[in-house]
mmCIF file of C-alpha atoms in Angstrom:
data_model
loop_
_atom_site.group_PDB
_atom_site.id
_atom_site.type_symbol
_atom_site.label_atom_id
_atom_site.label_comp_id
_atom_site.label_asym_id
_atom_site.label_seq_id
_atom_site.Cartn_x
_atom_site.Cartn_y
_atom_site.Cartn_z
ATOM 1 C CA MET A 139 87.326 96.812 116.623
ATOM 2 C CA LYS A 140 88.907 99.177 119.143
ATOM 3 C CA ILE A 141 90.119 98.259 122.600
ATOM 4 C CA HIS A 142 91.123 100.166 125.724
ATOM 5 C CA GLU A 143 94.578 101.609 126.333
ATOM 6 C CA TYR A 144 95.507 99.111 129.047
ATOM 7 C CA GLN A 145 94.462 96.208 126.818
ATOM 8 C CA GLY A 146 96.519 97.549 123.930
ATOM 9 C CA LYS A 147 99.533 97.959 126.167
ATOM 10 C CA GLU A 148 99.310 94.349 127.264
ATOM 11 C CA ILE A 149 99.238 93.215 123.620
ATOM 12 C CA VAL A 150 102.216 95.292 122.453
ATOM 13 C CA ARG A 151 104.144 94.390 125.621
ATOM 14 C CA ARG A 152 104.029 90.722 124.573
ATOM 15 C CA TYR A 153 105.945 91.712 121.442
ATOM 16 C CA GLY A 154 108.619 93.549 123.382
ATOM 17 C CA VAL A 155 107.334 97.125 123.260
ATOM 18 C CA PRO A 156 108.232 98.640 126.661
ATOM 19 C CA VAL A 157 105.352 100.119 128.655
ATOM 20 C CA PRO A 158 105.110 101.528 132.193
ATOM 21 C CA ARG A 159 103.689 99.299 134.897
ATOM 22 C CA GLY A 160 99.974 99.763 135.506
ATOM 23 C CA MET A 161 96.765 98.191 136.784
ATOM 24 C CA ARG A 162 93.118 98.588 135.791
ATOM 25 C CA ALA A 163 90.467 99.698 138.289
ATOM 26 C CA PHE A 164 86.662 99.654 138.228
ATOM 27 C CA SER A 165 86.114 101.479 141.525
ATOM 28 C CA VAL A 166 87.716 104.213 143.610
ATOM 29 C CA GLN A 167 88.947 101.659 146.132
ATOM 30 C CA GLU A 168 90.499 99.517 143.404
ATOM 31 C CA ALA A 169 92.282 102.609 142.078
ATOM 32 C CA VAL A 170 93.822 103.346 145.480
ATOM 33 C CA GLU A 171 94.821 99.700 145.956
ATOM 34 C CA ALA A 172 96.416 99.672 142.505
ATOM 35 C CA ALA A 173 98.525 102.720 143.380
ATOM 36 C CA GLN A 174 99.571 101.078 146.632
ATOM 37 C CA GLN A 175 100.656 97.913 144.812
ATOM 38 C CA LEU A 176 102.559 99.858 142.150
ATOM 39 C CA GLY A 177 104.381 101.873 144.801
ATOM 40 C CA GLY A 178 106.293 105.065 144.206
ATOM 41 C CA ALA A 179 105.266 108.662 144.724
ATOM 42 C CA LEU A 180 103.725 109.589 141.355
ATOM 43 C CA TRP A 181 100.848 107.945 139.483
ATOM 44 C CA ALA A 182 98.805 108.646 136.381
ATOM 45 C CA VAL A 183 95.051 108.104 136.814
ATOM 46 C CA LYS A 184 93.728 107.524 133.292
ATOM 47 C CA ALA A 185 90.117 107.317 132.139
ATOM 48 C CA GLN A 186 89.564 104.382 129.786
ATOM 49 C CA ILE A 187 87.317 105.195 126.841
ATOM 50 C CA HIS A 188 87.623 104.500 123.118
ATOM 51 C CA ALA A 189 88.495 108.068 122.144
ATOM 52 C CA ALA A 190 91.588 110.170 121.637
ATOM 53 C CA GLY A 191 92.172 113.462 123.400
ATOM 54 C CA ARG A 192 91.635 112.182 126.937
ATOM 55 C CA GLY A 193 94.541 114.149 128.344
ATOM 56 C CA ALA A 194 93.395 117.470 126.923
ATOM 57 C CA ALA A 195 89.877 116.752 128.188
ATOM 58 C CA GLY A 196 91.033 116.145 131.765
ATOM 59 C CA GLY A 197 90.814 112.370 131.549
ATOM 60 C CA VAL A 198 94.435 111.846 132.613
ATOM 61 C CA ARG A 199 95.353 113.118 136.086
ATOM 62 C CA LEU A 200 98.733 113.043 137.815
ATOM 63 C CA ALA A 201 98.561 112.160 141.494
ATOM 64 C CA ARG A 202 101.337 112.588 144.063
ATOM 65 C CA SER A 203 99.586 110.943 146.999
ATOM 66 C CA LEU A 204 97.082 108.167 147.565
ATOM 67 C CA GLU A 205 94.513 110.790 148.534
ATOM 68 C CA GLU A 206 95.016 112.487 145.162
ATOM 69 C CA VAL A 207 94.574 109.112 143.448
ATOM 70 C CA ARG A 208 91.336 108.650 145.371
ATOM 71 C CA GLU A 209 90.033 112.103 144.451
ATOM 72 C CA ALA A 210 90.952 111.759 140.758
ATOM 73 C CA ALA A 211 89.256 108.363 140.578
ATOM 74 C CA ARG A 212 86.173 109.722 142.339
ATOM 75 C CA GLN A 213 85.884 112.581 139.843
ATOM 76 C CA LEU A 214 86.421 110.449 136.738
ATOM 77 C CA LEU A 215 84.448 107.270 137.393
ATOM 78 C CA GLY A 216 80.791 107.478 136.433
ATOM 79 C CA ALA A 217 81.172 110.883 134.763
ATOM 80 C CA PRO A 218 81.060 111.645 131.019
ATOM 81 C CA LEU A 219 84.344 112.609 129.406
ATOM 82 C CA VAL A 220 84.048 114.912 126.386
ATOM 83 C CA THR A 221 86.912 114.748 123.889
ATOM 84 C CA ARG A 222 87.306 115.744 120.251
ATOM 85 C CA GLU A 223 86.091 112.262 119.248
ATOM 86 C CA THR A 224 83.136 111.693 121.591
ATOM 87 C CA GLY A 225 80.695 114.382 120.544
ATOM 88 C CA ALA A 226 79.062 116.872 122.877
ATOM 89 C CA GLY A 227 77.546 114.223 125.133
ATOM 90 C CA GLY A 228 80.879 112.619 125.918
ATOM 91 C CA GLN A 229 81.498 109.012 126.884
ATOM 92 C CA LEU A 230 80.795 107.622 130.347
ATOM 93 C CA VAL A 231 83.945 106.536 132.191
ATOM 94 C CA ARG A 232 83.428 103.043 133.578
ATOM 95 C CA ARG A 233 87.025 101.964 134.167
ATOM 96 C CA LEU A 234 90.414 103.484 134.946
ATOM 97 C CA TYR A 235 94.040 102.596 134.419
ATOM 98 C CA ILE A 236 96.446 103.443 137.248
ATOM 99 C CA GLU A 237 99.994 103.713 135.977
ATOM 100 C CA GLU A 238 103.355 104.469 137.534
ATOM 101 C CA GLY A 239 104.431 108.050 136.964
ATOM 102 C CA VAL A 240 107.140 108.778 134.393
ATOM 103 C CA GLN A 241 109.461 111.795 134.231
ATOM 104 C CA VAL A 242 109.363 112.598 130.504
ATOM 105 C CA GLN A 243 112.316 114.208 128.738
ATOM 106 C CA ARG A 244 111.141 114.057 125.094
ATOM 107 C CA ARG A 245 108.163 112.669 123.215
ATOM 108 C CA PHE A 246 107.794 110.952 119.849
ATOM 109 C CA ASP A 247 104.719 109.659 118.016
ATOM 110 C CA VAL A 248 104.705 106.364 116.098
ATOM 111 C CA LEU A 249 101.781 105.213 113.966
ATOM 112 C CA LEU A 250 101.354 101.936 112.085
ATOM 113 C CA GLN A 251 98.264 101.817 109.886
ATOM 114 C CA LEU A 252 96.857 100.266 106.740
ATOM 115 C CA ASP A 253 97.666 102.086 103.494
ATOM 116 C CA ALA A 254 94.881 100.721 101.297
ATOM 117 C CA PRO A 255 96.009 102.304 97.978
ATOM 118 C CA ALA A 256 99.521 100.888 98.450
ATOM 119 C CA GLN A 257 98.101 97.538 99.665
ATOM 120 C CA CYS A 258 100.502 97.447 102.593
ATOM 121 C CA MET A 259 101.075 98.892 106.033
ATOM 122 C CA ALA A 260 102.720 102.272 106.580
ATOM 123 C CA LEU A 261 104.769 103.272 109.607
ATOM 124 C CA ALA A 262 105.041 106.981 110.386
ATOM 125 C CA ALA A 263 107.111 108.653 113.102
ATOM 126 C CA ARG A 264 107.792 112.190 114.278
ATOM 127 C CA GLU A 265 108.805 114.160 117.315
ATOM 128 C CA ALA A 266 105.677 115.116 119.249
ATOM 129 C CA ARG A 267 105.818 118.878 118.801
ATOM 130 C CA GLU A 268 104.059 121.377 116.584
ATOM 131 C CA GLY A 269 105.540 121.643 113.125
ATOM 132 C CA ALA A 270 107.671 118.490 113.384
ATOM 133 C CA ALA A 271 108.322 116.656 110.123
ATOM 134 C CA VAL A 272 106.731 113.230 109.634
ATOM 135 C CA ALA A 273 108.855 110.326 108.385
ATOM 136 C CA ARG A 274 107.073 107.438 106.671
ATOM 137 C CA GLU A 275 108.016 103.946 105.490
ATOM 138 C CA LEU A 276 105.905 101.345 103.678
ATOM 139 C CA ILE A 277 105.938 97.911 105.299
ATOM 140 C CA ASP A 278 105.179 94.496 103.825
ATOM 141 C CA PRO A 279 102.008 93.433 105.716
ATOM 142 C CA LEU A 280 103.477 89.958 106.232
ATOM 143 C CA GLY A 281 106.954 91.222 107.001
ATOM 144 C CA SER A 282 108.546 93.740 109.305
ATOM 145 C CA LEU A 283 110.631 96.866 109.394
ATOM 146 C CA ASP A 284 114.192 96.296 108.188
ATOM 147 C CA ALA A 285 117.258 97.891 109.748
ATOM 148 C CA ALA A 286 117.666 100.548 107.055
ATOM 149 C CA GLN A 287 114.046 101.661 107.388
ATOM 150 C CA GLY A 288 114.366 101.841 111.170
ATOM 151 C CA ALA A 289 117.484 103.964 110.897
ATOM 152 C CA ARG A 290 115.822 106.341 108.421
ATOM 153 C CA LEU A 291 112.767 106.758 110.637
ATOM 154 C CA ALA A 292 114.869 107.463 113.724
ATOM 155 C CA ALA A 293 117.003 110.036 111.926
ATOM 156 C CA ALA A 294 114.066 111.796 110.276
ATOM 157 C CA ALA A 295 112.127 111.941 113.570
ATOM 158 C CA GLY A 296 115.062 113.589 115.319
ATOM 159 C CA VAL A 297 115.792 110.698 117.672
ATOM 160 C CA PRO A 298 119.202 111.163 119.361
ATOM 161 C CA GLN A 299 121.821 108.892 117.810
ATOM 162 C CA GLU A 300 122.381 106.934 120.999
ATOM 163 C CA LEU A 301 118.650 106.107 121.150
ATOM 164 C CA ALA A 302 118.232 105.259 117.461
ATOM 165 C CA PRO A 303 118.761 101.469 117.857
ATOM 166 C CA GLN A 304 116.245 101.372 120.730
ATOM 167 C CA PHE A 305 113.742 103.424 118.717
ATOM 168 C CA ALA A 306 114.146 101.251 115.610
ATOM 169 C CA ARG A 307 113.746 98.069 117.671
ATOM 170 C CA ILE A 308 110.473 99.320 119.143
ATOM 171 C CA CYS A 309 109.206 100.237 115.665
ATOM 172 C CA GLN A 310 110.150 96.778 114.398
ATOM 173 C CA ARG A 311 108.303 95.065 117.243
ATOM 174 C CA LEU A 312 105.260 97.237 116.649
ATOM 175 C CA CYS A 313 105.235 96.108 113.020
ATOM 176 C CA GLU A 314 105.481 92.461 114.070
ATOM 177 C CA CYS A 315 102.593 92.950 116.492
ATOM 178 C CA GLY A 316 100.488 94.520 113.752
ATOM 179 C CA ALA A 317 101.196 91.746 111.276
ATOM 180 C CA HIS A 318 100.469 88.938 113.727
ATOM 181 C CA SER A 319 97.278 90.484 115.146
ATOM 182 C CA ASP A 320 95.654 91.742 111.900
ATOM 183 C CA ALA A 321 95.749 95.306 113.211
ATOM 184 C CA LEU A 322 94.433 98.129 111.060
ATOM 185 C CA ARG A 323 96.030 100.725 113.311
ATOM 186 C CA LEU A 324 98.559 100.698 116.164
ATOM 187 C CA GLU A 325 99.481 104.086 117.567
ATOM 188 C CA VAL A 326 101.991 104.930 120.290
ATOM 189 C CA ALA A 327 101.518 108.594 121.151
ATOM 190 C CA PRO A 328 103.665 109.389 122.861
ATOM 191 C CA LEU A 329 106.677 107.119 122.858
ATOM 192 C CA ALA A 330 108.425 108.950 125.666
ATOM 193 C CA LEU A 331 112.050 109.242 126.663
ATOM 194 C CA GLU A 332 112.135 109.016 130.450
ATOM 195 C CA ALA A 333 114.843 110.225 132.795
ATOM 196 C CA ALA A 334 116.730 106.915 132.908
ATOM 197 C CA GLY A 335 117.194 106.924 129.130
ATOM 198 C CA ARG A 336 114.512 104.375 128.223
ATOM 199 C CA LEU A 337 111.805 104.825 125.631
ATOM 200 C CA LEU A 338 108.360 103.872 126.953
ATOM 201 C CA ALA A 339 104.967 103.684 125.241
ATOM 202 C CA LEU A 340 102.921 106.062 127.405
ATOM 203 C CA ASP A 341 99.728 105.671 125.396
ATOM 204 C CA VAL A 342 98.698 102.930 122.973
ATOM 205 C CA ARG A 343 95.658 102.955 120.677
ATOM 206 C CA CYS A 344 94.717 99.828 118.729
ATOM 207 C CA GLU A 345 92.173 99.014 116.047
ATOM 208 C CA PHE A 346 91.774 95.519 114.605
ATOM 209 C CA ASP A 347 90.168 94.123 111.472
ATOM 210 C CA ASP A 348 86.700 92.865 112.432
ATOM 211 C CA HIS A 349 86.801 90.331 109.608
ATOM 212 C CA ALA A 350 89.959 88.736 111.030
ATOM 213 C CA LEU A 351 88.805 88.387 114.639
ATOM 214 C CA PHE A 352 87.949 84.718 114.092
ATOM 215 C CA ARG A 353 91.717 84.181 114.018
ATOM 216 C CA HIS A 354 92.194 86.066 117.284
ATOM 217 C CA PRO A 355 89.612 84.994 119.882
ATOM 218 C CA GLU A 356 91.819 86.427 122.636
ATOM 219 C CA ILE A 357 91.479 89.880 121.048
ATOM 220 C CA ALA A 358 87.777 89.478 120.260
ATOM 221 C CA ALA A 359 87.226 88.785 123.979
ATOM 222 C CA LEU A 360 88.442 92.320 124.771
ATOM 223 C CA ARG A 361 85.500 93.966 123.021
ATOM 224 C CA ASP A 362 83.647 96.495 125.176
ATOM 225 C CA LEU A 363 80.102 96.966 123.867
ATOM 226 C CA ASP A 364 79.560 99.905 126.225
ATOM 227 C CA GLU A 365 81.999 101.871 124.055
ATOM 228 C CA GLU A 366 80.172 101.179 120.795
ATOM 229 C CA HIS A 367 77.079 102.780 119.298
ATOM 230 C CA PRO A 368 74.041 100.585 120.170
ATOM 231 C CA ASP A 369 73.112 100.159 116.497
ATOM 232 C CA ALA A 370 76.620 99.026 115.589
ATOM 233 C CA ALA A 371 76.739 96.647 118.558
ATOM 234 C CA GLU A 372 73.382 95.130 117.607
ATOM 235 C CA ALA A 373 74.497 94.671 113.993
#
């Protein structure tokens, strides 16, 4: 089962993964009110659909005024968004996430997913640029990332030395979240270094084991049938 970005961010935040402040919105007016409550002078207006590639498809808009927030929300809500995962017809945008703007210095990608042949979880990390090498560590599905693994991942991904402990801690907490929630996939892409020197999860994608949802009613309640194929939803 997949969930929306803002729902995934709330889940990983509970485990100590830092995320920017944000609020969901189901209407243009709610989007503007969310930006007002968040404050600041820069916001990201983000379409919420169960598909990657939203940014490249125009589903993530930066706004520098409340009027720009209003216009971005007006254009996105109720319109189909076509990404590399939606097919030609796209997916109708029914909800938005309004997030405080972040000045990004560098970007890294972190992916925790099931490695079925190895019968464990695998954590991969890299700098988010073309041609960057991917570092990978196998994780005990009932355990977590140890200090040595975290250090190796940080070094291989090109994380500056002064940020390596912060990076490793985030990876460790992501592993703990995955183990406790029966996740098949947790992806932070990007994990961004912002101007103040913090690493923040700018986008979070989650997929959970359907067969384990009976253990996690709070996650099962996040299911959005509008994002699923009608045949799969009926089944």
